[in-house]
Amino acid sequence: MDTQRPAATRTRELRESVIIAAPLEEVYASISDVKRMPRWSPECVKVLLLPSRSRSRPSFIGFNRNGARHWFTLCRVTTADAPGEFAFRVSVAGLPIATWGFRLRRADHHADHHEAATGSTHVTQYWHDLRQGPLGAVADLLGRTVAGTSPAARVRVNRAGMITTLQRLKHSMEDATGGTSHR
């Protein structure tokens, strides 16, 4: 069983990256179409868009699963800066849980990735834990009860999920564009 680390040493941010052999604008269009997220995420099984005045910053409900456990989250797009960044804030029962996002840039202009083909995109998915203070403790308890994960387990689950999400996104985009895998 995981023991909760003190708040000061708790992991509150994660980042994972991948290079996708597909054009930046196409990758951004796929990521920003939140209804497509269940294709890639190992936890999100459905997305329901909510009525909104803003097409670029919609709110949506994410339906999630961890084994036999099911729950939903309210998500609001907070950043929609095409084609560089897309992010949304997640809450449950009015409690802030996390910000999830993607930063994108052309991979063929990045010195650390000489193998990147022209038209490739460097995608970094990130997660920021927003569960802090007394309300954070309530959100942690809710996470243990509903999703079945302690804060430490949630970090492991999220990292593994990010790696899976990025690999599935990569394969989906490269299959659609005829790109070649680089990693």
PDB file of C-alpha atoms in Angstrom:
ATOM      1  CA  MET A   1       0.000   0.000   0.000  1.00  0.00           C
ATOM      2  CA  ASP A   2       1.274   3.490  -0.814  1.00  0.00           C
ATOM      3  CA  THR A   3       1.905   5.954   1.941  1.00  0.00           C
ATOM      4  CA  GLN A   4       1.160   9.574   1.226  1.00  0.00           C
ATOM      5  CA  ARG A   5       4.230  11.760   1.028  1.00  0.00           C
ATOM      6  CA  PRO A   6       4.221  15.091   2.838  1.00  0.00           C
ATOM      7  CA  ALA A   7       2.764  17.870   0.651  1.00  0.00           C
ATOM      8  CA  ALA A   8       6.184  19.534   0.315  1.00  0.00           C
ATOM      9  CA  THR A   9       7.736  16.443  -1.336  1.00  0.00           C
ATOM     10  CA  ARG A  10       4.703  15.268  -3.259  1.00  0.00           C
ATOM     11  CA  THR A  11       5.067  15.003  -7.027  1.00  0.00           C
ATOM     12  CA  ARG A  12       2.816  17.694  -8.482  1.00  0.00           C
ATOM     13  CA  GLU A  13       4.022  17.848 -12.094  1.00  0.00           C
ATOM     14  CA  LEU A  14       4.732  15.317 -14.788  1.00  0.00           C
ATOM     15  CA  ARG A  15       5.877  15.664 -18.396  1.00  0.00           C
ATOM     16  CA  GLU A  16       6.324  13.090 -21.131  1.00  0.00           C
ATOM     17  CA  SER A  17       7.268  13.742 -24.767  1.00  0.00           C
ATOM     18  CA  VAL A  18       7.247  12.080 -28.156  1.00  0.00           C
ATOM     19  CA  ILE A  19       8.111  13.023 -31.733  1.00  0.00           C
ATOM     20  CA  ILE A  20       5.330  12.388 -34.221  1.00  0.00           C
ATOM     21  CA  ALA A  21       6.006  12.216 -37.950  1.00  0.00           C
ATOM     22  CA  ALA A  22       3.017  14.418 -38.790  1.00  0.00           C
ATOM     23  CA  PRO A  23       2.577  18.159 -39.383  1.00  0.00           C
ATOM     24  CA  LEU A  24       2.212  20.414 -36.341  1.00  0.00           C
ATOM     25  CA  GLU A  25      -1.175  21.808 -37.389  1.00  0.00           C
ATOM     26  CA  GLU A  26      -2.647  18.327 -37.898  1.00  0.00           C
ATOM     27  CA  VAL A  27      -1.397  17.078 -34.542  1.00  0.00           C
ATOM     28  CA  TYR A  28      -2.821  20.173 -32.808  1.00  0.00           C
ATOM     29  CA  ALA A  29      -6.179  19.711 -34.566  1.00  0.00           C
ATOM     30  CA  SER A  30      -6.365  16.121 -33.300  1.00  0.00           C
ATOM     31  CA  ILE A  31      -5.391  16.953 -29.726  1.00  0.00           C
ATOM     32  CA  SER A  32      -7.742  19.928 -29.496  1.00  0.00           C
ATOM     33  CA  ASP A  33     -10.678  17.791 -30.635  1.00  0.00           C
ATOM     34  CA  VAL A  34     -11.342  16.514 -27.102  1.00  0.00           C
ATOM     35  CA  LYS A  35     -13.929  13.992 -28.315  1.00  0.00           C
ATOM     36  CA  ARG A  36     -10.974  12.031 -29.771  1.00  0.00           C
ATOM     37  CA  MET A  37      -9.202  11.642 -26.403  1.00  0.00           C
ATOM     38  CA  PRO A  38     -10.750   8.212 -25.615  1.00  0.00           C
ATOM     39  CA  ARG A  39      -8.935   6.833 -28.700  1.00  0.00           C
ATOM     40  CA  TRP A  40      -5.602   7.468 -27.016  1.00  0.00           C
ATOM     41  CA  SER A  41      -6.118   7.640 -23.248  1.00  0.00           C
ATOM     42  CA  PRO A  42      -6.099   4.396 -21.272  1.00  0.00           C
ATOM     43  CA  GLU A  43      -8.375   5.987 -18.627  1.00  0.00           C
ATOM     44  CA  CYS A  44     -10.787   8.305 -20.491  1.00  0.00           C
ATOM     45  CA  VAL A  45     -13.533   6.263 -22.137  1.00  0.00           C
ATOM     46  CA  LYS A  46     -15.902   8.993 -23.368  1.00  0.00           C
ATOM     47  CA  VAL A  47     -16.132  12.773 -23.705  1.00  0.00           C
ATOM     48  CA  LEU A  48     -19.368  14.734 -23.745  1.00  0.00           C
ATOM     49  CA  LEU A  49     -19.106  18.335 -24.941  1.00  0.00           C
ATOM     50  CA  LEU A  50     -21.228  20.791 -22.989  1.00  0.00           C
ATOM     51  CA  PRO A  51     -23.082  23.688 -24.618  1.00  0.00           C
ATOM     52  CA  SER A  52     -20.709  26.658 -24.819  1.00  0.00           C
ATOM     53  CA  ARG A  53     -20.442  30.062 -26.415  1.00  0.00           C
ATOM     54  CA  SER A  54     -16.764  29.490 -27.135  1.00  0.00           C
ATOM     55  CA  ARG A  55     -15.811  26.843 -29.693  1.00  0.00           C
ATOM     56  CA  SER A  56     -12.101  27.143 -28.866  1.00  0.00           C
ATOM     57  CA  ARG A  57     -12.538  26.898 -25.067  1.00  0.00           C
ATOM     58  CA  PRO A  58     -15.361  24.420 -24.481  1.00  0.00           C
ATOM     59  CA  SER A  59     -16.286  22.631 -21.296  1.00  0.00           C
ATOM     60  CA  PHE A  60     -16.777  18.903 -21.338  1.00  0.00           C
ATOM     61  CA  ILE A  61     -17.394  15.908 -19.151  1.00  0.00           C
ATOM     62  CA  GLY A  62     -14.751  13.210 -19.202  1.00  0.00           C
ATOM     63  CA  PHE A  63     -15.949   9.704 -18.350  1.00  0.00           C
ATOM     64  CA  ASN A  64     -13.110   7.645 -16.888  1.00  0.00           C
ATOM     65  CA  ARG A  65     -12.396   4.086 -15.877  1.00  0.00           C
ATOM     66  CA  ASN A  66      -9.784   2.359 -13.735  1.00  0.00           C
ATOM     67  CA  GLY A  67     -10.552  -1.364 -13.734  1.00  0.00           C
ATOM     68  CA  ALA A  68     -14.100  -1.785 -12.400  1.00  0.00           C
ATOM     69  CA  ARG A  69     -14.196   1.804 -11.107  1.00  0.00           C
ATOM     70  CA  HIS A  70     -15.963   4.489 -13.163  1.00  0.00           C
ATOM     71  CA  TRP A  71     -16.208   8.245 -12.563  1.00  0.00           C
ATOM     72  CA  PHE A  72     -16.622  11.493 -14.409  1.00  0.00           C
ATOM     73  CA  THR A  73     -14.857  14.826 -14.296  1.00  0.00           C
ATOM     74  CA  LEU A  74     -15.828  18.322 -15.373  1.00  0.00           C
ATOM     75  CA  CYS A  75     -13.196  19.788 -17.674  1.00  0.00           C
ATOM     76  CA  ARG A  76     -12.802  23.323 -18.995  1.00  0.00           C
ATOM     77  CA  VAL A  77     -10.384  24.226 -21.775  1.00  0.00           C
ATOM     78  CA  THR A  78      -8.042  26.904 -20.405  1.00  0.00           C
ATOM     79  CA  THR A  79      -5.521  27.211 -23.229  1.00  0.00           C
ATOM     80  CA  ALA A  80      -6.236  26.855 -26.935  1.00  0.00           C
ATOM     81  CA  ASP A  81      -3.288  28.559 -28.635  1.00  0.00           C
ATOM     82  CA  ALA A  82      -3.118  26.855 -32.020  1.00  0.00           C
ATOM     83  CA  PRO A  83      -0.834  25.246 -32.930  1.00  0.00           C
ATOM     84  CA  GLY A  84       1.404  25.536 -29.861  1.00  0.00           C
ATOM     85  CA  GLU A  85      -0.537  24.584 -26.738  1.00  0.00           C
ATOM     86  CA  PHE A  86      -3.807  23.044 -25.640  1.00  0.00           C
ATOM     87  CA  ALA A  87      -4.784  22.547 -21.973  1.00  0.00           C
ATOM     88  CA  PHE A  88      -7.795  21.933 -19.770  1.00  0.00           C
ATOM     89  CA  ARG A  89      -8.541  22.097 -16.063  1.00  0.00           C
ATOM     90  CA  VAL A  90     -10.190  19.121 -14.374  1.00  0.00           C
ATOM     91  CA  SER A  91     -12.491  19.249 -11.348  1.00  0.00           C
ATOM     92  CA  VAL A  92     -14.700  16.790  -9.499  1.00  0.00           C
ATOM     93  CA  ALA A  93     -17.665  17.927  -7.399  1.00  0.00           C
ATOM     94  CA  GLY A  94     -16.333  21.490  -7.614  1.00  0.00           C
ATOM     95  CA  LEU A  95     -12.888  20.486  -6.311  1.00  0.00           C
ATOM     96  CA  PRO A  96      -9.867  21.398  -8.461  1.00  0.00           C
ATOM     97  CA  ILE A  97      -7.991  18.243  -9.407  1.00  0.00           C
ATOM     98  CA  ALA A  98      -5.450  18.922 -12.169  1.00  0.00           C
ATOM     99  CA  THR A  99      -4.494  20.729 -15.319  1.00  0.00           C
ATOM    100  CA  TRP A 100      -3.720  18.531 -18.303  1.00  0.00           C
ATOM    101  CA  GLY A 101      -2.093  19.935 -21.405  1.00  0.00           C
ATOM    102  CA  PHE A 102      -0.044  19.492 -24.525  1.00  0.00           C
ATOM    103  CA  ARG A 103       2.754  21.711 -25.865  1.00  0.00           C
ATOM    104  CA  LEU A 104       3.664  21.288 -29.502  1.00  0.00           C
ATOM    105  CA  ARG A 105       6.504  22.543 -31.683  1.00  0.00           C
ATOM    106  CA  ARG A 106       8.048  21.622 -34.991  1.00  0.00           C
ATOM    107  CA  ALA A 107      10.521  18.820 -34.295  1.00  0.00           C
ATOM    108  CA  ASP A 108      12.621  19.487 -37.387  1.00  0.00           C
ATOM    109  CA  HIS A 109      13.762  22.768 -35.787  1.00  0.00           C
ATOM    110  CA  HIS A 110      14.887  21.240 -32.497  1.00  0.00           C
ATOM    111  CA  ALA A 111      18.622  20.559 -32.209  1.00  0.00           C
ATOM    112  CA  ASP A 112      18.235  17.566 -29.845  1.00  0.00           C
ATOM    113  CA  HIS A 113      16.247  15.570 -32.387  1.00  0.00           C
ATOM    114  CA  HIS A 114      18.397  15.289 -35.505  1.00  0.00           C
ATOM    115  CA  GLU A 115      16.468  12.212 -36.600  1.00  0.00           C
ATOM    116  CA  ALA A 116      13.173  14.130 -36.844  1.00  0.00           C
ATOM    117  CA  ALA A 117      11.787  14.227 -40.345  1.00  0.00           C
ATOM    118  CA  THR A 118      10.580  17.401 -41.982  1.00  0.00           C
ATOM    119  CA  GLY A 119       7.017  17.989 -40.870  1.00  0.00           C
ATOM    120  CA  SER A 120       7.467  16.186 -37.559  1.00  0.00           C
ATOM    121  CA  THR A 121       6.008  17.491 -34.316  1.00  0.00           C
ATOM    122  CA  HIS A 122       7.513  17.367 -30.836  1.00  0.00           C
ATOM    123  CA  VAL A 123       4.612  16.850 -28.395  1.00  0.00           C
ATOM    124  CA  THR A 124       4.951  17.209 -24.632  1.00  0.00           C
ATOM    125  CA  GLN A 125       2.008  16.188 -22.497  1.00  0.00           C
ATOM    126  CA  TYR A 126       1.975  17.670 -19.002  1.00  0.00           C
ATOM    127  CA  TRP A 127       0.004  17.270 -15.784  1.00  0.00           C
ATOM    128  CA  HIS A 128      -0.139  19.699 -12.845  1.00  0.00           C
ATOM    129  CA  ASP A 129      -1.731  18.456  -9.617  1.00  0.00           C
ATOM    130  CA  LEU A 130      -4.065  21.130  -8.202  1.00  0.00           C
ATOM    131  CA  ARG A 131      -5.072  19.226  -5.047  1.00  0.00           C
ATOM    132  CA  GLN A 132      -3.710  21.410  -2.254  1.00  0.00           C
ATOM    133  CA  GLY A 133      -4.774  22.573   1.205  1.00  0.00           C
ATOM    134  CA  PRO A 134      -7.917  21.380   2.994  1.00  0.00           C
ATOM    135  CA  LEU A 135      -9.872  21.014  -0.257  1.00  0.00           C
ATOM    136  CA  GLY A 136      -6.948  19.064  -1.691  1.00  0.00           C
ATOM    137  CA  ALA A 137      -7.220  16.588   1.180  1.00  0.00           C
ATOM    138  CA  VAL A 138     -10.906  16.116   0.333  1.00  0.00           C
ATOM    139  CA  ALA A 139      -9.987  15.640  -3.349  1.00  0.00           C
ATOM    140  CA  ASP A 140      -7.331  13.076  -2.343  1.00  0.00           C
ATOM    141  CA  LEU A 141      -9.912  11.143  -0.313  1.00  0.00           C
ATOM    142  CA  LEU A 142     -12.323  11.284  -3.235  1.00  0.00           C
ATOM    143  CA  GLY A 143      -9.567   9.960  -5.537  1.00  0.00           C
ATOM    144  CA  ARG A 144      -8.870   7.046  -3.209  1.00  0.00           C
ATOM    145  CA  THR A 145     -12.579   6.237  -2.931  1.00  0.00           C
ATOM    146  CA  VAL A 146     -13.777   6.782  -6.495  1.00  0.00           C
ATOM    147  CA  ALA A 147     -10.737   6.113  -8.698  1.00  0.00           C
ATOM    148  CA  GLY A 148      -9.016   3.739  -6.271  1.00  0.00           C
ATOM    149  CA  THR A 149      -5.673   5.561  -6.273  1.00  0.00           C
ATOM    150  CA  SER A 150      -3.661   7.244  -3.548  1.00  0.00           C
ATOM    151  CA  PRO A 151      -1.742  10.424  -4.481  1.00  0.00           C
ATOM    152  CA  ALA A 152       1.478   8.423  -4.989  1.00  0.00           C
ATOM    153  CA  ALA A 153      -0.323   5.782  -7.061  1.00  0.00           C
ATOM    154  CA  ARG A 154      -2.011   8.538  -9.101  1.00  0.00           C
ATOM    155  CA  VAL A 155       1.423   9.843 -10.124  1.00  0.00           C
ATOM    156  CA  ARG A 156       2.425   6.370 -11.368  1.00  0.00           C
ATOM    157  CA  VAL A 157      -0.935   5.843 -13.106  1.00  0.00           C
ATOM    158  CA  ASN A 158      -0.720   9.265 -14.769  1.00  0.00           C
ATOM    159  CA  ARG A 159       2.863   8.767 -15.978  1.00  0.00           C
ATOM    160  CA  ALA A 160       2.023   5.376 -17.465  1.00  0.00           C
ATOM    161  CA  GLY A 161      -1.154   6.828 -18.971  1.00  0.00           C
ATOM    162  CA  MET A 162       0.740   9.729 -20.516  1.00  0.00           C
ATOM    163  CA  ILE A 163       3.242   7.381 -22.141  1.00  0.00           C
ATOM    164  CA  THR A 164       0.399   5.236 -23.501  1.00  0.00           C
ATOM    165  CA  THR A 165      -1.568   8.283 -24.676  1.00  0.00           C
ATOM    166  CA  LEU A 166       1.419   9.745 -26.529  1.00  0.00           C
ATOM    167  CA  GLN A 167       2.304   6.421 -28.172  1.00  0.00           C
ATOM    168  CA  ARG A 168      -1.294   5.881 -29.289  1.00  0.00           C
ATOM    169  CA  LEU A 169      -1.487   9.471 -30.579  1.00  0.00           C
ATOM    170  CA  LYS A 170       1.792   8.956 -32.438  1.00  0.00           C
ATOM    171  CA  HIS A 171       0.635   5.731 -34.098  1.00  0.00           C
ATOM    172  CA  SER A 172      -2.764   7.190 -34.944  1.00  0.00           C
ATOM    173  CA  MET A 173      -1.286  10.329 -36.516  1.00  0.00           C
ATOM    174  CA  GLU A 174       1.474   8.498 -38.373  1.00  0.00           C
ATOM    175  CA  ASP A 175      -0.949   5.892 -39.717  1.00  0.00           C
ATOM    176  CA  ALA A 176      -3.258   8.694 -40.927  1.00  0.00           C
ATOM    177  CA  THR A 177      -0.505  10.767 -42.553  1.00  0.00           C
ATOM    178  CA  GLY A 178       1.751   7.967 -43.753  1.00  0.00           C
ATOM    179  CA  GLY A 179       4.520   9.221 -41.456  1.00  0.00           C
ATOM    180  CA  THR A 180       7.422   7.102 -40.315  1.00  0.00           C
ATOM    181  CA  SER A 181       7.975   6.292 -36.667  1.00  0.00           C
ATOM    182  CA  HIS A 182      11.106   7.695 -35.023  1.00  0.00           C
ATOM    183  CA  ARG A 183      11.268   5.995 -31.593  1.00  0.00           C
TER     184      ARG A 183
END
